[in-house]
Coordinates of C-alpha atoms and ligand atoms in Angstrom, one line a residue:
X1 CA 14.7 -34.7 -118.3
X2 CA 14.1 -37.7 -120.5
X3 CA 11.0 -39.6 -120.0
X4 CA 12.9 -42.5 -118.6
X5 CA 14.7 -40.6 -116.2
X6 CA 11.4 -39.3 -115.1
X7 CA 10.2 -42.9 -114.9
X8 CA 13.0 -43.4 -112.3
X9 CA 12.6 -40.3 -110.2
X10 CA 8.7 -41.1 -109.7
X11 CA 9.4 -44.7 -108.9
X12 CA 11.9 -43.5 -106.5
X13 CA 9.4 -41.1 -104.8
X14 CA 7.1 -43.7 -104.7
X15 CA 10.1 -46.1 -102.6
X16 CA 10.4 -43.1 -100.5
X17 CA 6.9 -42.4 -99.3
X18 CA 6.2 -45.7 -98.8
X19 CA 9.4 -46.1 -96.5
X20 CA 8.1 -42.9 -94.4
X21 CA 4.6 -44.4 -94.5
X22 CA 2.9 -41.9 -95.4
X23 CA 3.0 -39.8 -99.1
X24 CA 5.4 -36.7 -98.4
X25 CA 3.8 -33.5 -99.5
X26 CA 5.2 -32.3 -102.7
X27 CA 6.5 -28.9 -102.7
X28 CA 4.2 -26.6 -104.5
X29 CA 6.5 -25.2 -107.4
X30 CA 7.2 -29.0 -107.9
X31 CA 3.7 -29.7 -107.8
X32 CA 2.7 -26.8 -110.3
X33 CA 5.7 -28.2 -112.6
X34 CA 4.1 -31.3 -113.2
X35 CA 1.3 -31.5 -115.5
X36 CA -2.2 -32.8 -114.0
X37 CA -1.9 -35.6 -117.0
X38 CA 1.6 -36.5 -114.6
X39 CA -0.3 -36.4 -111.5
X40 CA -3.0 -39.1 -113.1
X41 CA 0.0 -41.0 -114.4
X42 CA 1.8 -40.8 -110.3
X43 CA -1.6 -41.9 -109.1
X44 CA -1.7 -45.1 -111.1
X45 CA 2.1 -45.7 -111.0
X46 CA 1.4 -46.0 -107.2
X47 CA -1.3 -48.0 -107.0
X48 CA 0.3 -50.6 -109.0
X49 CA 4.0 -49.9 -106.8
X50 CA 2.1 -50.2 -103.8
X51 CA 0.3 -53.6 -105.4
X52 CA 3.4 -55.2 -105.7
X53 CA 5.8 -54.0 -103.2
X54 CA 4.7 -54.8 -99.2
X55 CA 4.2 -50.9 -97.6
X56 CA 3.3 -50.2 -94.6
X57 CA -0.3 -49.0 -95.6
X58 CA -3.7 -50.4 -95.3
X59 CA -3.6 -52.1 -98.9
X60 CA -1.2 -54.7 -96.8
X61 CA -2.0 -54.0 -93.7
X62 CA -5.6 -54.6 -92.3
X63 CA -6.9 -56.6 -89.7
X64 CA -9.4 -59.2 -90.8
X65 CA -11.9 -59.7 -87.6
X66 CA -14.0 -62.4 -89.0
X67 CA -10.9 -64.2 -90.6
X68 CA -9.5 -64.1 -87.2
X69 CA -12.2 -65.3 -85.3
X70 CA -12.9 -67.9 -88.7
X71 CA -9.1 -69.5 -88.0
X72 CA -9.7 -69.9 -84.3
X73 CA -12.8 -71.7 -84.7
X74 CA -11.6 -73.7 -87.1
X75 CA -8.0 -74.3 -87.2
X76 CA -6.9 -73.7 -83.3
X77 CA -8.0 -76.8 -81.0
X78 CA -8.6 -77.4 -77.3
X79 CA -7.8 -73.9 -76.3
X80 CA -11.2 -72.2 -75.8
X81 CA -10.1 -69.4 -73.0
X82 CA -6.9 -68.4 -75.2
X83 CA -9.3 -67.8 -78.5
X84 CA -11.5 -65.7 -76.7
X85 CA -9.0 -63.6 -74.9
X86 CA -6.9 -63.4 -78.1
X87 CA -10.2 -62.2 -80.4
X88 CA -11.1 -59.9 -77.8
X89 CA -7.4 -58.4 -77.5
X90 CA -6.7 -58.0 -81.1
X91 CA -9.8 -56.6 -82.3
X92 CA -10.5 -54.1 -79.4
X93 CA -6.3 -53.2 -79.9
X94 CA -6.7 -53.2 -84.0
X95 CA -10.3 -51.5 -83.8
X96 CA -8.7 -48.5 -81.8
X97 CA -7.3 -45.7 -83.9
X98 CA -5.6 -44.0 -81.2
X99 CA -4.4 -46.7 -78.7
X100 CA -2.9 -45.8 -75.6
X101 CA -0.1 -47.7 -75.3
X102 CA 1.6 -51.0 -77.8
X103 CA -0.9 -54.2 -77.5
X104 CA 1.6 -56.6 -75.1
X105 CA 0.2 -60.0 -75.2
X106 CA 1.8 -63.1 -72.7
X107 CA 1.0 -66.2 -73.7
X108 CA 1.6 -69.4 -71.4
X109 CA 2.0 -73.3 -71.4
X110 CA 3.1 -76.2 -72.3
X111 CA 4.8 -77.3 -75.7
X112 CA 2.8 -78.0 -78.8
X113 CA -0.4 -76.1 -77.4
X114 CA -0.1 -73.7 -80.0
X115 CA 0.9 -70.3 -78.8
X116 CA 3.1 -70.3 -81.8
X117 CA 0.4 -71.0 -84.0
X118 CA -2.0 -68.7 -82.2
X119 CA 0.4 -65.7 -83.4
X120 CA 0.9 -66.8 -86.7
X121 CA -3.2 -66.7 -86.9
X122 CA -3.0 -63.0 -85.6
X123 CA 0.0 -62.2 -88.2
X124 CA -2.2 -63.5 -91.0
X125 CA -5.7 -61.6 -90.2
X126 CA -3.3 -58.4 -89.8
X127 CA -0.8 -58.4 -92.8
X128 CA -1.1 -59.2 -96.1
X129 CA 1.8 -61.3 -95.9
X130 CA 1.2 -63.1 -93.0
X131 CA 4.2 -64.0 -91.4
X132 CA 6.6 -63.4 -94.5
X133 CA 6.0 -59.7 -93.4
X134 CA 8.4 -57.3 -93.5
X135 CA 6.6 -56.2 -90.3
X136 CA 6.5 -59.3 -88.6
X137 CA 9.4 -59.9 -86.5
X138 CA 10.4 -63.2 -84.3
X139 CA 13.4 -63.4 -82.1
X140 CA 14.2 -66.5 -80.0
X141 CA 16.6 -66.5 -77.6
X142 CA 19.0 -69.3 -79.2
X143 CA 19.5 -67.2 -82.4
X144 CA 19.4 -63.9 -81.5
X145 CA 20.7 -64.2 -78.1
X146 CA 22.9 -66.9 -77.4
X147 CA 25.4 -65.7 -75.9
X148 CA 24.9 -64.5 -71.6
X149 CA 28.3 -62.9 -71.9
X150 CA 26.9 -60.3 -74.5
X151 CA 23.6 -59.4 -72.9
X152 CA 24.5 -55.1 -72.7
X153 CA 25.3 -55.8 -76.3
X154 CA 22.1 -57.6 -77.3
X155 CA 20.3 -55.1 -75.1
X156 CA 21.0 -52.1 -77.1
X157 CA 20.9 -54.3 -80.3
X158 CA 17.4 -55.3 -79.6
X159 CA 16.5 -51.6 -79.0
X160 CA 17.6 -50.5 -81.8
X161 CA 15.8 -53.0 -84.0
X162 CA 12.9 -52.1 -82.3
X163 CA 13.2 -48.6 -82.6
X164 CA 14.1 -48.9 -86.2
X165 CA 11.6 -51.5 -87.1
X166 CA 8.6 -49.1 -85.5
X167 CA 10.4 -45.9 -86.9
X168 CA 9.6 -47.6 -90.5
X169 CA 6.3 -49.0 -89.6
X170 CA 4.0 -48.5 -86.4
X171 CA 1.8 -51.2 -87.2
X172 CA 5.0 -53.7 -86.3
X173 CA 4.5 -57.1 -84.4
X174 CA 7.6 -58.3 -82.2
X175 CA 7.2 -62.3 -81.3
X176 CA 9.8 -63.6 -78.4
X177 CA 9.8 -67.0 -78.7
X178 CA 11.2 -69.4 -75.8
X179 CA 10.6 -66.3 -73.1
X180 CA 12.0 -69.2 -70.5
X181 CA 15.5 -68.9 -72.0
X182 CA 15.6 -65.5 -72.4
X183 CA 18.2 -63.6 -70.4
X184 CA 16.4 -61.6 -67.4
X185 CA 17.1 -58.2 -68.1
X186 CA 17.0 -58.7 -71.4
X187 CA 13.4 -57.6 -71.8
X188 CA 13.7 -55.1 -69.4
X189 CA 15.3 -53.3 -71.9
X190 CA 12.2 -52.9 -74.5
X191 CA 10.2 -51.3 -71.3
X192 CA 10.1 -48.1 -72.3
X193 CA 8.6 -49.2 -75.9
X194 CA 5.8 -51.0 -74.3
X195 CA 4.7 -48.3 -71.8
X196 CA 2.5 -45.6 -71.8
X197 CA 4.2 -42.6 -73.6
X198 CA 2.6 -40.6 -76.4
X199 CA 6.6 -41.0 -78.0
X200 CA 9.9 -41.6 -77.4
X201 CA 12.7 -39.4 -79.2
X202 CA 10.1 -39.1 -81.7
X203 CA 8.8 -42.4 -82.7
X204 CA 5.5 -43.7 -81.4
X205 CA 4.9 -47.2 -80.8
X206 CA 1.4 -47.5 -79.5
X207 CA 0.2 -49.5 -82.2
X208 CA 2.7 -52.0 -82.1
X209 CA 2.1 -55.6 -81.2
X210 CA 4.4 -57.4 -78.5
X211 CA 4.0 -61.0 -78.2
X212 CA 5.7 -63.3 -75.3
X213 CA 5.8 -67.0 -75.7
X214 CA 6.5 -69.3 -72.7
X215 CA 6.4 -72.2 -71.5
X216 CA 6.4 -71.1 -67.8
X217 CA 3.2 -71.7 -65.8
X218 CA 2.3 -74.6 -67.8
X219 CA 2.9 -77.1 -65.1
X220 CA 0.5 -75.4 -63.4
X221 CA -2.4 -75.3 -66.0
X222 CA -2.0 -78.8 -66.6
X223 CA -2.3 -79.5 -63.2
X224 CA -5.4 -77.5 -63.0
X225 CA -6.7 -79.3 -66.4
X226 CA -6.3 -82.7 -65.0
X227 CA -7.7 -81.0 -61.4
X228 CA -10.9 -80.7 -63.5
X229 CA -10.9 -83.7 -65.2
X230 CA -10.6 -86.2 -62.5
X231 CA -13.7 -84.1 -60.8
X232 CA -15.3 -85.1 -63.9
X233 CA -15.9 -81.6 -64.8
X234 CA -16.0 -80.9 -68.3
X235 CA -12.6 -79.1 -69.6
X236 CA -15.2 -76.1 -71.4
X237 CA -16.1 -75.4 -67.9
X238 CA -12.2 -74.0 -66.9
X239 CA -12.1 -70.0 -67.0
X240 CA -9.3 -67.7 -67.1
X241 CA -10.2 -67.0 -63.2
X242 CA -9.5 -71.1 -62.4
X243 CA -5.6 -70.0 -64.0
X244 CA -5.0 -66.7 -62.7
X245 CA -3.8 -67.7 -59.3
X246 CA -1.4 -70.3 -61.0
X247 CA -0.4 -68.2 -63.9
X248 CA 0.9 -65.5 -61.7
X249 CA 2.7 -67.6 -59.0
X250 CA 4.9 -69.3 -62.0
X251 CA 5.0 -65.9 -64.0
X252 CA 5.9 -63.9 -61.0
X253 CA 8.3 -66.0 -58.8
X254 CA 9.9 -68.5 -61.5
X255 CA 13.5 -67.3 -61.8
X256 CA 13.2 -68.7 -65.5
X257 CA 10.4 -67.4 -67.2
X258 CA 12.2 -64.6 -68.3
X259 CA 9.5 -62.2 -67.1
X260 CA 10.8 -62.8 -63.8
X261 CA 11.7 -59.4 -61.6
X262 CA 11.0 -57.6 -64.9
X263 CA 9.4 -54.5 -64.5
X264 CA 6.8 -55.0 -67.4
X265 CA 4.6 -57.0 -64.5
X266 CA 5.1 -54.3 -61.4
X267 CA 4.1 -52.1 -64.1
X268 CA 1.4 -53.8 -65.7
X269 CA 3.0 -53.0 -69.0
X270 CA 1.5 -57.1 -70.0
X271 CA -2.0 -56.7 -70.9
X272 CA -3.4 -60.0 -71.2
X273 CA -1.7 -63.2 -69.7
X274 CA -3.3 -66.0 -71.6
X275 CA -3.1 -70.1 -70.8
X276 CA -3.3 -72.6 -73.6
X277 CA -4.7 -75.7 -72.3
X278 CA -2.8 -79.4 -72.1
X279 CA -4.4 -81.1 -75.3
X280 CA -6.2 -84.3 -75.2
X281 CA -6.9 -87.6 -77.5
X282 CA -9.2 -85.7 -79.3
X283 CA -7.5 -82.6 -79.9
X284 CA -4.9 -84.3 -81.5
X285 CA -7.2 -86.2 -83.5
X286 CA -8.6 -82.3 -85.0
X287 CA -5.5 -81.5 -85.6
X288 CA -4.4 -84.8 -87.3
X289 CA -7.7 -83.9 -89.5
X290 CA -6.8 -80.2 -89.7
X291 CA -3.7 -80.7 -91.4
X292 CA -4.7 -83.4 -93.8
X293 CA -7.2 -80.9 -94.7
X294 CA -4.3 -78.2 -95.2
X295 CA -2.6 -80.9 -97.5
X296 CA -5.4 -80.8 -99.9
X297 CA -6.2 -84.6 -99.2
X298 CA -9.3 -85.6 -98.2
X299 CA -9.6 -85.8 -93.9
X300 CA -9.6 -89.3 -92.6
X301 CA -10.9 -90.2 -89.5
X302 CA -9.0 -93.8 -89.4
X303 CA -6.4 -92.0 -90.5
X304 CA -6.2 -89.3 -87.7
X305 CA -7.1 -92.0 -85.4
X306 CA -3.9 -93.9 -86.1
X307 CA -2.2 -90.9 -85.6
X308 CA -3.5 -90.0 -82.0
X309 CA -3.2 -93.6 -80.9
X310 CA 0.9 -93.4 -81.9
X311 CA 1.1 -90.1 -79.3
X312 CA 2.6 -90.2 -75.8
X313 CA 0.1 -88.9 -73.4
X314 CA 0.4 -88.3 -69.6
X315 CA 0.5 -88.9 -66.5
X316 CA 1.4 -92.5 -66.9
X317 CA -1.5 -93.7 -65.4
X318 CA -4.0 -92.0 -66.7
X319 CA -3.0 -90.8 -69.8
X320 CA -5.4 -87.5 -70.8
X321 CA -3.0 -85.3 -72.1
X322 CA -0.2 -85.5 -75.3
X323 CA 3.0 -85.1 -74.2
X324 CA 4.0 -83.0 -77.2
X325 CA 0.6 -81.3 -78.1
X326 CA -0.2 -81.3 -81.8
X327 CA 3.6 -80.6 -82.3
X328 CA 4.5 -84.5 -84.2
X329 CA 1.4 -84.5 -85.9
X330 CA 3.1 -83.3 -89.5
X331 CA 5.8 -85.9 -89.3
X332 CA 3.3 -88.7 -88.1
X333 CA 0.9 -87.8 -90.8
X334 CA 4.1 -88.3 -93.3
X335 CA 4.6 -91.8 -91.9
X336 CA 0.6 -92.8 -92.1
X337 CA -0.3 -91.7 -95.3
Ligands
NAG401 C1 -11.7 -61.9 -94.0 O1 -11.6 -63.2 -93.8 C2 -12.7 -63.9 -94.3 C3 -12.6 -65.4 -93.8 O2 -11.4 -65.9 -94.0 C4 -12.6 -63.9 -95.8 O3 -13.7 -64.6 -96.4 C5 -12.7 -62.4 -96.2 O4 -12.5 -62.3 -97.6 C6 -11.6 -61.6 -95.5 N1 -11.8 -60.2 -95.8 C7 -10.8 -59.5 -96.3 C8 -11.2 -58.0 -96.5 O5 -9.8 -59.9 -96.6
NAG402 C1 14.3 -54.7 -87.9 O1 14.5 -55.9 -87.1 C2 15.4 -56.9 -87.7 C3 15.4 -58.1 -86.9 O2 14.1 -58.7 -86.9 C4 16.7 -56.3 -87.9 O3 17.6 -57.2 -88.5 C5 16.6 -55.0 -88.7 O4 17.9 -54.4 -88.7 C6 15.6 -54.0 -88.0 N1 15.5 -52.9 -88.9 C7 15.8 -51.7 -88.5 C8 15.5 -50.6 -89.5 O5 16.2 -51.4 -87.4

């Protein structure tokens, strides 16, 4: 075998094993054939293969605790309950070697509170890649599934991306976006993944990540945030117990939340429910700073103070709460500076 072709064969070991996740065992009389000067050549040839091509090994694939709780602090505004749940979740999940079932995250309220954002955060403190993973996967219901007529064909579709997707990588994240639009039944399909069972026809997916985004129940949140702030309480004050109650009803009995009649909630398959809070004046005005900040020009209050003022907030007459979130802020921003 010439050199080069010898080249080829390692590099396609090298794809191999890092498609199967972990390094095959060579067979011995392989082994003994090549040279110990061959094995110190395979050793380096995979570090730098493994450098530049996303695997699905630690190298890319670490969770970052202090990053995580770093980008809530600091980039994540106005949602103090859903950062704690969500650093609490993630690490306990991540910090877990041998979970017990897939880490199955629901996360509720109104647009432009940043559930969204809140799973890009996780995505980047796990992968390398962040988002741009091969690992990572988002599905929303208008691009994936658009069509009600095909639902036992997006069904077994979605399973088998799923099973696929874990088969190559257990340390996968699935992101539903727009859980309101989703088809029931739909979802009831992935059940089985998200359960308790050591494996299913041989692939494992307890350390996947499920994440459900909806806007269902965030009428009732906001309605609890503006419950507190006519009392005059302050907003820090609101705990996850103050949403439960209102969480559940919308979850549980809203025909269109897409969790609705599901089994994931008779079986408690959903391990944390979390709210994001309505966002006020001065959330906007953090994130108006935040993302001047991300721009690489220097934060300006009168800046990001022109920017809240141009928001529509609600209810008409009292006016705590942006209509959109922090969701224009980017395109205002464009028009201000
Ligand atoms: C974790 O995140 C922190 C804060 O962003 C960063 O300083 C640190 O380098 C990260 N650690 C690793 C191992 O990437
Ligand atoms: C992984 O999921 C994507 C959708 O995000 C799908 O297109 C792809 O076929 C899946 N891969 C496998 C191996 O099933």
């Amino acid at each position: 075998m010439s050199p080069r072709k010898r080249h080829v064969l390692l590099l396609w070991m090298l794809v191999c094993s890092c498609a199967t996740e972990a390094i095959e065992p060579i067979s011995t009389s392989i082994a003994v054939g090549m040279a110990a000067a061959l094995t110190g050549f395979l050793a380096s040839y995979q570090n730098i293969f493994y450098y530049f091509h996303e695997c699905c090994r630690p190298e890319w694939i670490a969770f970052n605790r202090t990053g995580l709780q770093l980008d809530l602090q600091t980039k994540l505004f106005g949602q103090h309950i859903a950062s704690r749940i969500i650093l609490k979740a993630v690490t306990g999940f991540m910090s877990n070697d041998n979970p017990k079932k897939p880490l199955v995250l629901s996360l509720h309220g109104w647009t432009g509170t940043g559930k969204n954002f809140v799973s890009q955060l996780i995505a980047d403190n796990i992968y390398k890649e962040g988002m741009d993973s091969s690992f990572v996967h988002v599905f929303t219901s208008e691009l994936h599934f658009p069509h009600s007529s095909h639902l036992n064909t997006y069904k077994s579709q979605l399973q088998q991306w799923i099973k696929g997707n874990v088969t190559n990588c257990g340390r996968s994240m699935f992101i539903f976006d727009e859980m309101d639009k989703m088809q029931p039944g739909l979802i009831d399909s992935i059940k089985p993944y998200l359960d308790y069972y050591e494996k299913l026809d041989g692939v494992s997916y307890r350390k996947a990540i499920f994440i459900f985004l909806s806007n269902a129940g965030g009428e009732g949140i906001i309605q609890a945030a503006l419950d507190f702030w006519t009392a005059g309480r302050d907003r820090e004050e609101l705990e996850l117990k103050d949403l439960e109650t209102v969480l559940s009803v919308s979850v549980f009995n809203n025909k269109k939340s897409g969790l609705w009649h599901t089994s994931l909630i008779d079986k408690n398959l959903v391990d944390f429910f979390v709210p994001f809070l309505p966002l006020e004046y001065r959330h906007v005005v953090e994130c108006a700073m935040a993302e001047m900040k991300a721009r690489g020009v220097p934060p300006n209050h009168n800046v990001a103070d022109q920017v809240a003022k141009d928001v529509v907030y609600f209810p008409k007459t009292e006016r705590v709460f942006s209509v959109k979130g922090c969701k224009t802020i980017s395109s205002k921003l464009d028009y201000y500076t």
